[in-house]
Each structure stands twice: as C-alpha cells, then as structure tokens.
Amino acid sequence: MLPWIPVNEPILKQKELEYVTECISSGWISSAGHFIEDFEREWASYCGMKYGLAMSNGTVALQAAIGCLGLKPGDHVLIPSFTIISCALAVIYNGGIPVLIDCDPDTWCIDVKQLENKIEDIIKDGKLKAIMPVHIYGHPVDMDPILAISKKYGLIVIEDAAEAHGAEYLLGRNTEKPTWRRCGGMAHLSAFSFYANKLITTGEGGMVLTNDPFYAERLLSLRNLCFNKKRRFHHEELGYNFRMTNIQAAIGLAQVERIEEIVAKKRYIGQYYRERLKEIPCIKLPVEREWAKQVYWMYGIVLDENVNMNANEFAEILKKHNIETRPFFLGIHEQPVFHKMGLFTGEHLPVTERIARKGLYLPSGLTLNESQIDYVTEVIKKVLL
Ligand SMILES: Cc1ncc(COP(=O)(O)O)c(C=O)c1O
C-alpha cells in the first residue's frame, strides 16, 4: 500500500518565496502594494479581460460581481443546482432569488437545453436579471447558447470560473470565425477562486474580471467599504472589506507566471487517469467536448446506478487504501439551510440528485505522480471489477 494520497497539495516554488520575501522586507503586507495591481493585470490579461479586481476569496468575488447588478429584492438569477453554495449565497446576499437548473449528465455543467424553457416560464414578471454559468471541475460550460440567450432576453452573464483556470472554449463554433477563449473571459463579469486547491492559489483569494469600466469602478468601491473618493470616511452606500493582501497577490503573481506548466500538468493527469480507467464499464469519467479544453481541476467519477454502493461507501473503501477523495456537491435544491428558508422545497432535479449520491473526485493535485495514479486506478479496478 502506498502512503496517504491527498486529494490535493499546493506546489509553492522559489518565485513565490522571493515575492513574499519582498513584501515582508519592504513592509508592504496590507492590501496596498504593487503585487495587487501586478496580479490583477496579469490574470485579467491572461483571461483576455480588461479589468481584474482582487478579492479576499472566491465566494465574495461572486457576491461583489452580483453586487454590480443592483438587484431589487426578489429579482431572479439563473444558476445551476450542481455547484457550491457560494453561487446561491451571492444572489441571496444581494437580495435576489436563485432559480435552479439541472446539470448535463456528461459535463456536469448547467444543462443549457433546459435554460430556455425555464426562462419562458419566468420571464413575464420582469424579475429575471442574470445567468451564472459555472465551469464545473474544469470543464467549460457551453457558452454560445448562454450568450445567445443573454442577448435575446437582455440578461447579464456572470461566469463562475473558480474551478477552470486556463480552461478554454471554442466560441462561435457554428460561425465562420470560431475562436478559442479562456474561461472567465467570455461574459459581462467573471469570478475566480484562488483557494489552496485551485490551479492558481493565493491560499485564500479571489478575483472578479470585467471589460466594463462601470463595473470595475463599482467593484473597487464595494471591495473597499464604499469609501467616498472626495470625502474620506463619508459613506453613501453599504460596502464590504473584500480586500486581498499584497502577500497573497505576490504568491498569485508567481503562479500566473507558470500557468502554462500548471495547466499542462493538470491535463496530463486527467488524460493519464482516463487511459487507466476507461475499461471499467460501471463508472462514468469526465468528458472533454470537441469545443472544450478542460483542465481537470478535480478528476471526478460517477458510479453507475447498478453499482450497489453510493459514493460515500466507495470513498470509505478507498480511504482504507490511503486514498483521499471528496464527494460531489449536494445540489443547491437539496440544501437543508434553504429548505428552512422556504426555498426550493419540492424541487427535483434528477441528474444533480443522482450524481450527488454517486459521484466523488479522486486525488488530482499537481504533486500527483504516475505511480500514485497507477495505484489509485488499480485499487478502483480491484473494488469494482
Ligand atoms: C465553483 C465555485 N465557485 C466558488 C467557489 C468559492 O471560492 P472560495 O472557496 O475561494 O470562497 C468555489 C470554491 O471552491 C467553487 O468551487
């Protein structure tokens, strides 16, 4: 048996140490300091966007992005149910109500085919304001239909790219000029997380990207307590302290400088897993659509219905072999906290419910080596075949 194989371990190198050392020796450790702007500029530019506003984590990055929309109480935002609770919180904390869509059984991202039907049902009352596609586990959402819907109904699109640093989407594949675009670079606003298990990490951290100077200005203000520019300590709006520190940004900048290497390693891990798991008939593996370059943020697998255990039971067996896993998200519509608030009771989204019970993700971090993947896949075969 191999020693414990964690789901993820961050890799921090010499450059991170150098940049952090500069913060400490110069004393620039708060949210002032040049690494913030350097990191914002480099990440926005990598994703093909004009403005980057660093935030203290991905959850508040989503909250600030939705904060730009000026929702009125009860306004609706479409989100997938199969995602982290942060997406729903961002809407609710801004006074809105999330409207949930089931996920695609293959990509596990929002099912774009169900979007239009849902919109037709709810558009009449004028409360629908935005759509939040979430690129799940590193696979891009099919953005063309989302952007078409956004134009047709005048909806703002906020991409949650927290799990998809460096992933790419072939925009306009049915047009004369299809172009590969990075996730987080296709919507009115996008949000990233830089938590320690993400492809780029600052420990805790996040960023909102936009091309719109109005949103950029608004994000700057929301992030910093809505300070009045002309009169210090005079506030006309409620803001937040969502600031990132120069030390975090220093770590982030060092990582952005080797993003290509990070993405290549993640894609290698994903492809290596696939080669070894593809002959097991009773599990579903991550896909990569022809219009997508996915980054396998986490390598998820879903047990078939005919496997007589759920993901938790399977995880317990893997744990006994020193293999750490994580369960898939529990859908937003099944979260007890929302039921207590009277939200989503009685809703059923069958794909989300099935994969929440039958899905888990395997060790997927950048430190993973081939012999560890060989071992993990051999154990899985022994248990399932
Ligand atoms: C899809 C998605 N959105 C948002 C977040 C929130 O990011 P954070 O943990 O930095 O608050 C996460 C966190 O993992 C996530 O997976």
CSV table of C-alpha atoms and ligand atoms in Angstrom, one decimal:
chain,number,residue,atom,x,y,z
A,1,MET,CA,0.0,0.0,0.0
A,2,LEU,CA,1.3,3.5,-0.8
A,3,PRO,CA,1.4,6.2,1.8
A,4,TRP,CA,-1.6,8.6,2.1
A,5,ILE,CA,-2.5,10.2,-1.2
A,6,PRO,CA,-4.3,13.5,-0.6
A,7,VAL,CA,-6.9,15.0,-2.9
A,8,ASN,CA,-4.7,18.0,-3.4
A,9,GLU,CA,-1.4,19.6,-2.3
A,10,PRO,CA,-0.4,23.0,-3.5
A,11,ILE,CA,3.1,23.5,-5.0
A,12,LEU,CA,4.8,26.6,-4.0
A,13,LYS,CA,8.2,27.4,-5.5
A,14,GLN,CA,11.2,29.7,-5.2
A,15,LYS,CA,9.5,32.6,-7.1
A,16,GLU,CA,6.6,32.7,-4.5
A,17,LEU,CA,9.2,32.8,-1.7
A,18,GLU,CA,11.1,35.6,-3.4
A,19,TYR,CA,8.0,37.7,-4.0
A,20,VAL,CA,6.7,37.1,-0.4
A,21,THR,CA,10.1,37.9,1.0
A,22,GLU,CA,9.9,41.3,-0.9
A,23,CYS,CA,6.6,42.0,0.8
A,24,ILE,CA,8.0,41.2,4.2
A,25,SER,CA,11.3,43.0,3.9
A,26,SER,CA,9.6,46.1,2.4
A,27,GLY,CA,6.8,46.1,4.9
A,28,TRP,CA,4.0,46.1,2.2
A,29,ILE,CA,1.8,43.5,3.8
A,30,SER,CA,-1.6,45.0,3.6
A,31,SER,CA,-3.9,45.5,0.6
A,32,ALA,CA,-1.6,48.3,-0.7
A,33,GLY,CA,1.5,47.3,-2.6
A,34,HIS,CA,2.4,46.7,-6.2
A,35,PHE,CA,1.7,42.9,-6.3
A,36,ILE,CA,-2.0,43.5,-6.1
A,37,GLU,CA,-2.1,45.5,-9.3
A,38,ASP,CA,0.5,43.3,-11.0
A,39,PHE,CA,-1.5,40.2,-10.2
A,40,GLU,CA,-4.8,41.8,-11.3
A,41,ARG,CA,-3.3,43.0,-14.6
A,42,GLU,CA,-1.6,39.7,-15.4
A,43,TRP,CA,-4.6,37.5,-14.6
A,44,ALA,CA,-7.1,39.7,-16.4
A,45,SER,CA,-4.8,39.8,-19.4
A,46,TYR,CA,-4.3,36.0,-19.4
A,47,CYS,CA,-8.0,35.6,-19.5
A,48,GLY,CA,-8.5,38.2,-22.2
A,49,MET,CA,-10.3,40.8,-20.0
A,50,LYS,CA,-9.6,44.4,-19.3
A,51,TYR,CA,-10.0,44.8,-15.6
A,52,GLY,CA,-9.2,42.5,-12.7
A,53,LEU,CA,-10.2,43.3,-9.1
A,54,ALA,CA,-8.6,41.0,-6.5
A,55,MET,CA,-10.9,39.9,-3.6
A,56,SER,CA,-10.3,38.0,-0.4
A,57,ASN,CA,-11.9,34.8,-1.7
A,58,GLY,CA,-14.0,33.3,-4.5
A,59,THR,CA,-17.3,33.4,-2.5
A,60,VAL,CA,-17.1,37.2,-2.0
A,61,ALA,CA,-15.8,37.7,-5.6
A,62,LEU,CA,-19.2,36.2,-6.7
A,63,GLN,CA,-21.0,38.4,-4.2
A,64,ALA,CA,-19.3,41.5,-5.4
A,65,ALA,CA,-19.9,40.6,-9.1
A,66,ILE,CA,-23.6,40.2,-8.4
A,67,GLY,CA,-23.4,43.4,-6.3
A,68,CYS,CA,-22.7,45.2,-9.6
A,69,LEU,CA,-26.1,44.4,-10.9
A,70,GLY,CA,-28.1,46.5,-8.4
A,71,LEU,CA,-30.7,43.7,-7.9
A,72,LYS,CA,-34.1,44.7,-6.5
A,73,PRO,CA,-35.5,42.4,-3.7
A,74,GLY,CA,-36.9,39.3,-5.3
A,75,ASP,CA,-35.1,39.6,-8.6
A,76,HIS,CA,-34.1,36.3,-10.1
A,77,VAL,CA,-30.7,34.9,-11.2
A,78,LEU,CA,-30.4,31.5,-13.0
A,79,ILE,CA,-27.8,29.3,-11.6
A,80,PRO,CA,-27.0,25.5,-11.8
A,81,SER,CA,-28.1,23.5,-8.8
A,82,PHE,CA,-25.0,21.3,-9.1
A,83,THR,CA,-22.5,23.8,-7.7
A,84,ILE,CA,-21.0,25.1,-4.4
A,85,ILE,CA,-23.3,27.1,-2.1
A,86,SER,CA,-21.3,30.3,-2.8
A,87,CYS,CA,-23.2,30.8,-6.0
A,88,ALA,CA,-26.6,30.8,-4.3
A,89,LEU,CA,-25.3,32.9,-1.4
A,90,ALA,CA,-24.0,35.6,-3.8
A,91,VAL,CA,-27.5,36.0,-5.2
A,92,ILE,CA,-29.3,35.8,-1.8
A,93,TYR,CA,-26.9,38.2,0.0
A,94,ASN,CA,-27.7,40.7,-2.8
A,95,GLY,CA,-31.5,40.4,-2.2
A,96,GLY,CA,-32.1,38.1,-5.2
A,97,ILE,CA,-33.6,34.6,-5.5
A,98,PRO,CA,-31.6,31.9,-7.3
A,99,VAL,CA,-33.6,29.9,-9.9
A,100,LEU,CA,-32.1,26.5,-10.3
A,101,ILE,CA,-31.4,24.5,-13.4
A,102,ASP,CA,-30.3,20.8,-13.6
A,103,CYS,CA,-27.0,19.8,-15.0
A,104,ASP,CA,-25.8,18.0,-18.1
A,105,PRO,CA,-25.2,14.3,-17.4
A,106,ASP,CA,-21.9,14.3,-19.2
A,107,THR,CA,-20.2,17.6,-18.5
A,108,TRP,CA,-21.9,18.1,-15.1
A,109,CYS,CA,-22.3,21.8,-16.0
A,110,ILE,CA,-25.6,23.7,-16.3
A,111,ASP,CA,-27.9,22.0,-18.9
A,112,VAL,CA,-28.2,24.7,-21.5
A,113,LYS,CA,-31.1,22.8,-23.2
A,114,GLN,CA,-33.2,23.4,-20.1
A,115,LEU,CA,-32.4,27.1,-19.8
A,116,GLU,CA,-34.7,28.4,-22.5
A,117,ASN,CA,-37.8,26.5,-21.2
A,118,LYS,CA,-37.2,27.8,-17.7
A,119,ILE,CA,-36.8,31.4,-19.0
A,120,GLU,CA,-40.0,31.2,-21.0
A,121,ASP,CA,-41.8,30.2,-17.7
A,122,ILE,CA,-40.5,33.0,-15.6
A,123,ILE,CA,-39.6,35.9,-17.9
A,124,LYS,CA,-43.0,37.6,-17.9
A,125,ASP,CA,-42.8,39.1,-14.5
A,126,GLY,CA,-39.7,41.1,-15.4
A,127,LYS,CA,-37.7,39.8,-12.5
A,128,LEU,CA,-35.1,37.7,-14.3
A,129,LYS,CA,-31.8,39.7,-14.4
A,130,ALA,CA,-28.9,37.4,-14.9
A,131,ILE,CA,-27.4,33.9,-15.6
A,132,MET,CA,-24.5,32.4,-13.7
A,133,PRO,CA,-22.9,29.5,-15.6
A,134,VAL,CA,-20.3,27.6,-13.6
A,135,HIS,CA,-17.5,25.7,-15.3
A,136,ILE,CA,-17.7,22.5,-13.2
A,137,TYR,CA,-14.5,20.6,-12.2
A,138,GLY,CA,-12.5,22.3,-15.0
A,139,HIS,CA,-14.9,21.7,-18.0
A,140,PRO,CA,-16.2,24.8,-19.7
A,141,VAL,CA,-20.0,25.4,-19.9
A,142,ASP,CA,-21.3,25.5,-23.5
A,143,MET,CA,-21.3,29.3,-23.6
A,144,ASP,CA,-22.6,30.0,-27.1
A,145,PRO,CA,-26.2,29.2,-26.2
A,146,ILE,CA,-25.9,31.1,-22.9
A,147,LEU,CA,-24.6,34.2,-24.7
A,148,ALA,CA,-27.4,34.0,-27.3
A,149,ILE,CA,-30.0,33.7,-24.5
A,150,SER,CA,-28.3,36.7,-22.7
A,151,LYS,CA,-28.7,38.8,-25.9
A,152,LYS,CA,-32.3,37.7,-26.6
A,153,TYR,CA,-33.6,38.4,-23.1
A,154,GLY,CA,-31.2,41.2,-22.0
A,155,LEU,CA,-29.6,39.2,-19.2
A,156,ILE,CA,-26.3,39.8,-17.6
A,157,VAL,CA,-23.9,36.8,-17.6
A,158,ILE,CA,-21.6,36.1,-14.7
A,159,GLU,CA,-19.2,33.3,-15.3
A,160,ASP,CA,-18.1,31.4,-12.2
A,161,ALA,CA,-14.6,30.2,-13.3
A,162,ALA,CA,-13.4,29.3,-9.8
A,163,GLU,CA,-12.6,25.7,-11.0
A,164,ALA,CA,-11.5,26.4,-14.5
A,165,HIS,CA,-8.2,28.5,-14.6
A,166,GLY,CA,-6.8,28.1,-18.1
A,167,ALA,CA,-9.7,26.1,-19.5
A,168,GLU,CA,-10.7,27.1,-23.0
A,169,TYR,CA,-13.9,27.2,-25.0
A,170,LEU,CA,-14.4,27.4,-28.8
A,171,LEU,CA,-16.6,30.4,-29.0
A,172,GLY,CA,-18.8,30.6,-32.2
A,173,ARG,CA,-18.2,27.0,-33.4
A,174,ASN,CA,-21.0,27.3,-35.9
A,175,THR,CA,-19.8,30.6,-37.3
A,176,GLU,CA,-17.1,31.4,-39.8
A,177,LYS,CA,-14.7,32.6,-37.2
A,178,PRO,CA,-14.7,30.3,-34.2
A,179,THR,CA,-12.1,31.4,-31.6
A,180,TRP,CA,-10.7,29.7,-28.5
A,181,ARG,CA,-11.4,31.8,-25.5
A,182,ARG,CA,-10.4,31.3,-21.9
A,183,CYS,CA,-13.0,30.6,-19.2
A,184,GLY,CA,-13.6,33.7,-17.2
A,185,GLY,CA,-13.1,35.8,-20.4
A,186,MET,CA,-16.5,35.5,-22.1
A,187,ALA,CA,-19.1,37.2,-20.0
A,188,HIS,CA,-20.0,40.6,-18.6
A,189,LEU,CA,-18.4,39.6,-15.3
A,190,SER,CA,-16.5,36.6,-14.1
A,191,ALA,CA,-15.2,35.3,-10.8
A,192,PHE,CA,-12.3,33.2,-9.8
A,193,SER,CA,-11.2,31.5,-6.5
A,194,PHE,CA,-7.6,31.1,-5.6
A,195,TYR,CA,-8.2,28.8,-2.7
A,196,ALA,CA,-5.3,26.4,-2.0
A,197,ASN,CA,-6.8,23.6,-4.1
A,198,LYS,CA,-7.2,25.7,-7.2
A,199,LEU,CA,-4.8,25.7,-10.2
A,200,ILE,CA,-3.6,29.2,-9.2
A,201,THR,CA,-3.6,29.7,-5.5
A,202,THR,CA,-3.0,32.5,-3.1
A,203,GLY,CA,-4.0,30.4,0.0
A,204,GLU,CA,-7.4,32.2,0.2
A,205,GLY,CA,-8.3,34.7,-2.5
A,206,GLY,CA,-10.4,35.5,-5.5
A,207,MET,CA,-10.8,37.9,-8.4
A,208,VAL,CA,-13.6,39.5,-10.5
A,209,LEU,CA,-12.9,40.2,-14.2
A,210,THR,CA,-14.8,42.5,-16.5
A,211,ASN,CA,-14.4,44.6,-19.6
A,212,ASP,CA,-16.8,47.3,-18.4
A,213,PRO,CA,-15.3,50.3,-16.7
A,214,PHE,CA,-18.6,51.0,-14.8
A,215,TYR,CA,-18.4,47.5,-13.2
A,216,ALA,CA,-14.7,47.9,-12.5
A,217,GLU,CA,-15.3,51.1,-10.6
A,218,ARG,CA,-18.2,49.6,-8.7
A,219,LEU,CA,-16.2,46.6,-7.7
A,220,LEU,CA,-13.4,48.8,-6.5
A,221,SER,CA,-15.8,50.7,-4.3
A,222,LEU,CA,-17.7,47.6,-3.0
A,223,ARG,CA,-14.4,45.9,-2.1
A,224,ASN,CA,-13.3,48.8,-0.1
A,225,LEU,CA,-16.3,49.8,2.2
A,226,CYS,CA,-17.7,52.2,-0.5
A,227,PHE,CA,-15.3,54.9,0.7
A,228,ASN,CA,-16.2,58.3,-0.8
A,229,LYS,CA,-13.4,59.4,-3.1
A,230,LYS,CA,-13.8,63.1,-2.3
A,231,ARG,CA,-14.6,62.9,1.4
A,232,ARG,CA,-12.8,60.3,3.4
A,233,PHE,CA,-14.9,58.4,6.0
A,234,HIS,CA,-18.1,59.6,4.3
A,235,HIS,CA,-20.2,56.7,3.0
A,236,GLU,CA,-23.3,56.9,0.8
A,237,GLU,CA,-23.6,53.1,0.2
A,238,LEU,CA,-23.1,49.9,2.1
A,239,GLY,CA,-19.8,48.3,1.1
A,240,TYR,CA,-17.6,45.4,2.3
A,241,ASN,CA,-14.0,44.8,3.2
A,242,PHE,CA,-13.2,42.2,0.5
A,243,ARG,CA,-9.6,43.2,0.0
A,244,MET,CA,-6.8,40.8,-0.8
A,245,THR,CA,-3.3,41.4,0.8
A,246,ASN,CA,-0.1,42.2,-1.1
A,247,ILE,CA,1.3,38.9,0.3
A,248,GLN,CA,-1.5,36.8,-1.3
A,249,ALA,CA,-1.1,38.7,-4.6
A,250,ALA,CA,2.6,38.1,-4.5
A,251,ILE,CA,2.0,34.3,-4.3
A,252,GLY,CA,-0.6,34.6,-7.1
A,253,LEU,CA,1.6,36.5,-9.4
A,254,ALA,CA,4.4,33.9,-9.1
A,255,GLN,CA,1.9,31.2,-10.0
A,256,VAL,CA,0.4,33.1,-13.0
A,257,GLU,CA,4.0,33.2,-14.4
A,258,ARG,CA,3.9,29.4,-14.7
A,259,ILE,CA,0.3,28.9,-15.6
A,260,GLU,CA,1.1,27.1,-18.8
A,261,GLU,CA,3.1,24.5,-16.9
A,262,ILE,CA,0.3,24.1,-14.4
A,263,VAL,CA,-2.4,23.6,-17.0
A,264,ALA,CA,-0.2,21.1,-18.9
A,265,LYS,CA,0.3,19.0,-15.8
A,266,LYS,CA,-3.4,19.0,-14.9
A,267,ARG,CA,-4.3,17.9,-18.4
A,268,TYR,CA,-1.7,15.2,-18.3
A,269,ILE,CA,-3.1,13.9,-15.0
A,270,GLY,CA,-6.6,13.9,-16.5
A,271,GLN,CA,-5.6,12.0,-19.6
A,272,TYR,CA,-3.4,9.5,-17.6
A,273,TYR,CA,-6.4,8.7,-15.4
A,274,ARG,CA,-8.7,8.2,-18.4
A,275,GLU,CA,-6.3,5.8,-20.1
A,276,ARG,CA,-6.3,3.6,-16.9
A,277,LEU,CA,-10.0,3.8,-16.0
A,278,LYS,CA,-11.6,3.7,-19.4
A,279,GLU,CA,-12.1,-0.1,-19.5
A,280,ILE,CA,-14.1,-0.1,-16.3
A,281,PRO,CA,-17.7,-0.3,-17.5
A,282,CYS,CA,-19.6,0.8,-14.4
A,283,ILE,CA,-18.1,4.3,-13.9
A,284,LYS,CA,-18.6,7.5,-15.8
A,285,LEU,CA,-15.4,9.5,-16.4
A,286,PRO,CA,-15.0,13.3,-17.1
A,287,VAL,CA,-15.6,14.2,-20.7
A,288,GLU,CA,-13.9,16.7,-23.0
A,289,ARG,CA,-16.3,18.1,-25.6
A,290,GLU,CA,-14.7,18.9,-29.0
A,291,TRP,CA,-15.4,22.6,-28.3
A,292,ALA,CA,-13.6,22.5,-24.9
A,293,LYS,CA,-10.1,22.2,-23.5
A,294,GLN,CA,-10.8,21.1,-20.0
A,295,VAL,CA,-8.2,21.4,-17.1
A,296,TYR,CA,-9.4,18.5,-14.8
A,297,TRP,CA,-9.4,20.8,-11.8
A,298,MET,CA,-10.6,17.6,-9.9
A,299,TYR,CA,-10.9,14.2,-11.6
A,300,GLY,CA,-14.5,13.2,-10.8
A,301,ILE,CA,-16.0,9.8,-11.4
A,302,VAL,CA,-19.7,8.7,-11.1
A,303,LEU,CA,-20.7,5.2,-10.2
A,304,ASP,CA,-23.4,3.7,-12.4
A,305,GLU,CA,-26.8,3.0,-10.8
A,306,ASN,CA,-26.2,-0.7,-10.9
A,307,VAL,CA,-23.1,-0.4,-8.6
A,308,ASN,CA,-24.5,-1.5,-5.2
A,309,MET,CA,-22.9,1.3,-3.1
A,310,ASN,CA,-23.1,5.0,-3.0
A,311,ALA,CA,-20.1,7.4,-3.3
A,312,ASN,CA,-19.7,7.7,0.5
A,313,GLU,CA,-19.4,3.9,0.8
A,314,PHE,CA,-16.9,3.8,-2.1
A,315,ALA,CA,-14.9,6.6,-0.5
A,316,GLU,CA,-14.7,4.7,2.8
A,317,ILE,CA,-13.1,1.7,0.9
A,318,LEU,CA,-10.6,4.0,-0.9
A,319,LYS,CA,-9.7,5.6,2.4
A,320,LYS,CA,-8.8,2.3,3.8
A,321,HIS,CA,-6.3,2.1,1.0
A,322,ASN,CA,-4.9,5.5,1.9
A,323,ILE,CA,-6.7,7.3,-1.0
A,324,GLU,CA,-8.4,10.5,-0.1
A,325,THR,CA,-11.5,11.6,-2.1
A,326,ARG,CA,-14.2,14.2,-1.8
A,327,PRO,CA,-17.9,13.7,-2.5
A,328,PHE,CA,-19.6,15.7,-5.3
A,329,PHE,CA,-21.7,18.7,-4.4
A,330,LEU,CA,-25.1,18.2,-2.9
A,331,GLY,CA,-27.4,20.2,-5.2
A,332,ILE,CA,-28.5,23.7,-4.0
A,333,HIS,CA,-32.1,22.5,-4.1
A,334,GLU,CA,-31.4,19.8,-1.5
A,335,GLN,CA,-29.6,22.1,1.0
A,336,PRO,CA,-31.3,22.0,4.4
A,337,VAL,CA,-30.5,25.6,5.0
A,338,PHE,CA,-32.5,26.7,2.0
A,339,HIS,CA,-35.4,24.4,2.9
A,340,LYS,CA,-35.5,26.1,6.3
A,341,MET,CA,-35.9,29.4,4.5
A,342,GLY,CA,-38.8,28.0,2.4
A,343,LEU,CA,-36.7,27.9,-0.8
A,344,PHE,CA,-36.6,25.0,-3.4
A,345,THR,CA,-38.9,22.7,-1.3
A,346,GLY,CA,-40.4,20.1,-3.5
A,347,GLU,CA,-38.0,20.8,-6.4
A,348,HIS,CA,-36.5,17.7,-8.1
A,349,LEU,CA,-33.5,17.9,-10.4
A,350,PRO,CA,-32.8,14.2,-11.2
A,351,VAL,CA,-29.3,14.5,-12.7
A,352,THR,CA,-28.0,16.6,-9.9
A,353,GLU,CA,-29.5,14.3,-7.3
A,354,ARG,CA,-28.1,11.2,-8.9
A,355,ILE,CA,-24.5,12.4,-9.3
A,356,ALA,CA,-24.6,14.0,-5.8
A,357,ARG,CA,-25.1,10.4,-4.5
A,358,LYS,CA,-22.9,8.5,-6.9
A,359,GLY,CA,-20.0,10.9,-7.6
A,360,LEU,CA,-16.7,11.6,-6.0
A,361,TYR,CA,-13.4,13.0,-7.0
A,362,LEU,CA,-10.0,11.3,-6.8
A,363,PRO,CA,-6.6,12.7,-5.9
A,364,SER,CA,-6.0,15.4,-8.5
A,365,GLY,CA,-3.3,17.7,-7.2
A,366,LEU,CA,-0.2,19.0,-9.0
A,367,THR,CA,2.1,16.9,-6.9
A,368,LEU,CA,0.4,13.6,-8.1
A,369,ASN,CA,2.8,11.3,-9.9
A,370,GLU,CA,2.3,8.4,-12.3
A,371,SER,CA,2.9,5.6,-9.7
A,372,GLN,CA,0.3,7.2,-7.4
A,373,ILE,CA,-2.3,7.3,-10.3
A,374,ASP,CA,-1.4,3.7,-11.2
A,375,TYR,CA,-2.0,2.7,-7.6
A,376,VAL,CA,-5.3,4.6,-7.3
A,377,THR,CA,-6.6,3.1,-10.5
A,378,GLU,CA,-5.5,-0.4,-9.6
A,379,VAL,CA,-7.4,-0.2,-6.3
A,380,ILE,CA,-10.5,1.1,-8.1
A,381,LYS,CA,-10.3,-1.8,-10.5
A,382,LYS,CA,-9.9,-4.3,-7.7
A,383,VAL,CA,-13.0,-2.9,-5.9
A,384,LEU,CA,-15.3,-2.6,-9.0
A,385,LEU,CA,-14.3,-5.3,-11.4
B,1,LIG,C1,-17.5,26.8,-8.4
B,1,LIG,C2,-17.0,27.5,-7.2
B,1,LIG,N1,-17.4,28.8,-7.0
B,1,LIG,C3,-17.0,29.5,-6.0
B,1,LIG,C4,-16.1,29.0,-5.0
B,1,LIG,C5,-15.8,29.8,-3.8
B,1,LIG,O1,-14.5,30.0,-3.7
B,1,LIG,P1,-13.7,30.2,-2.3
B,1,LIG,O2,-13.6,28.9,-1.6
B,1,LIG,O3,-12.4,30.9,-2.6
B,1,LIG,O4,-14.6,31.1,-1.5
B,1,LIG,C6,-15.7,27.6,-5.2
B,1,LIG,C7,-14.8,27.1,-4.2
B,1,LIG,O5,-14.2,26.0,-4.3
B,1,LIG,C8,-16.2,26.9,-6.3
B,1,LIG,O6,-15.8,25.6,-6.5
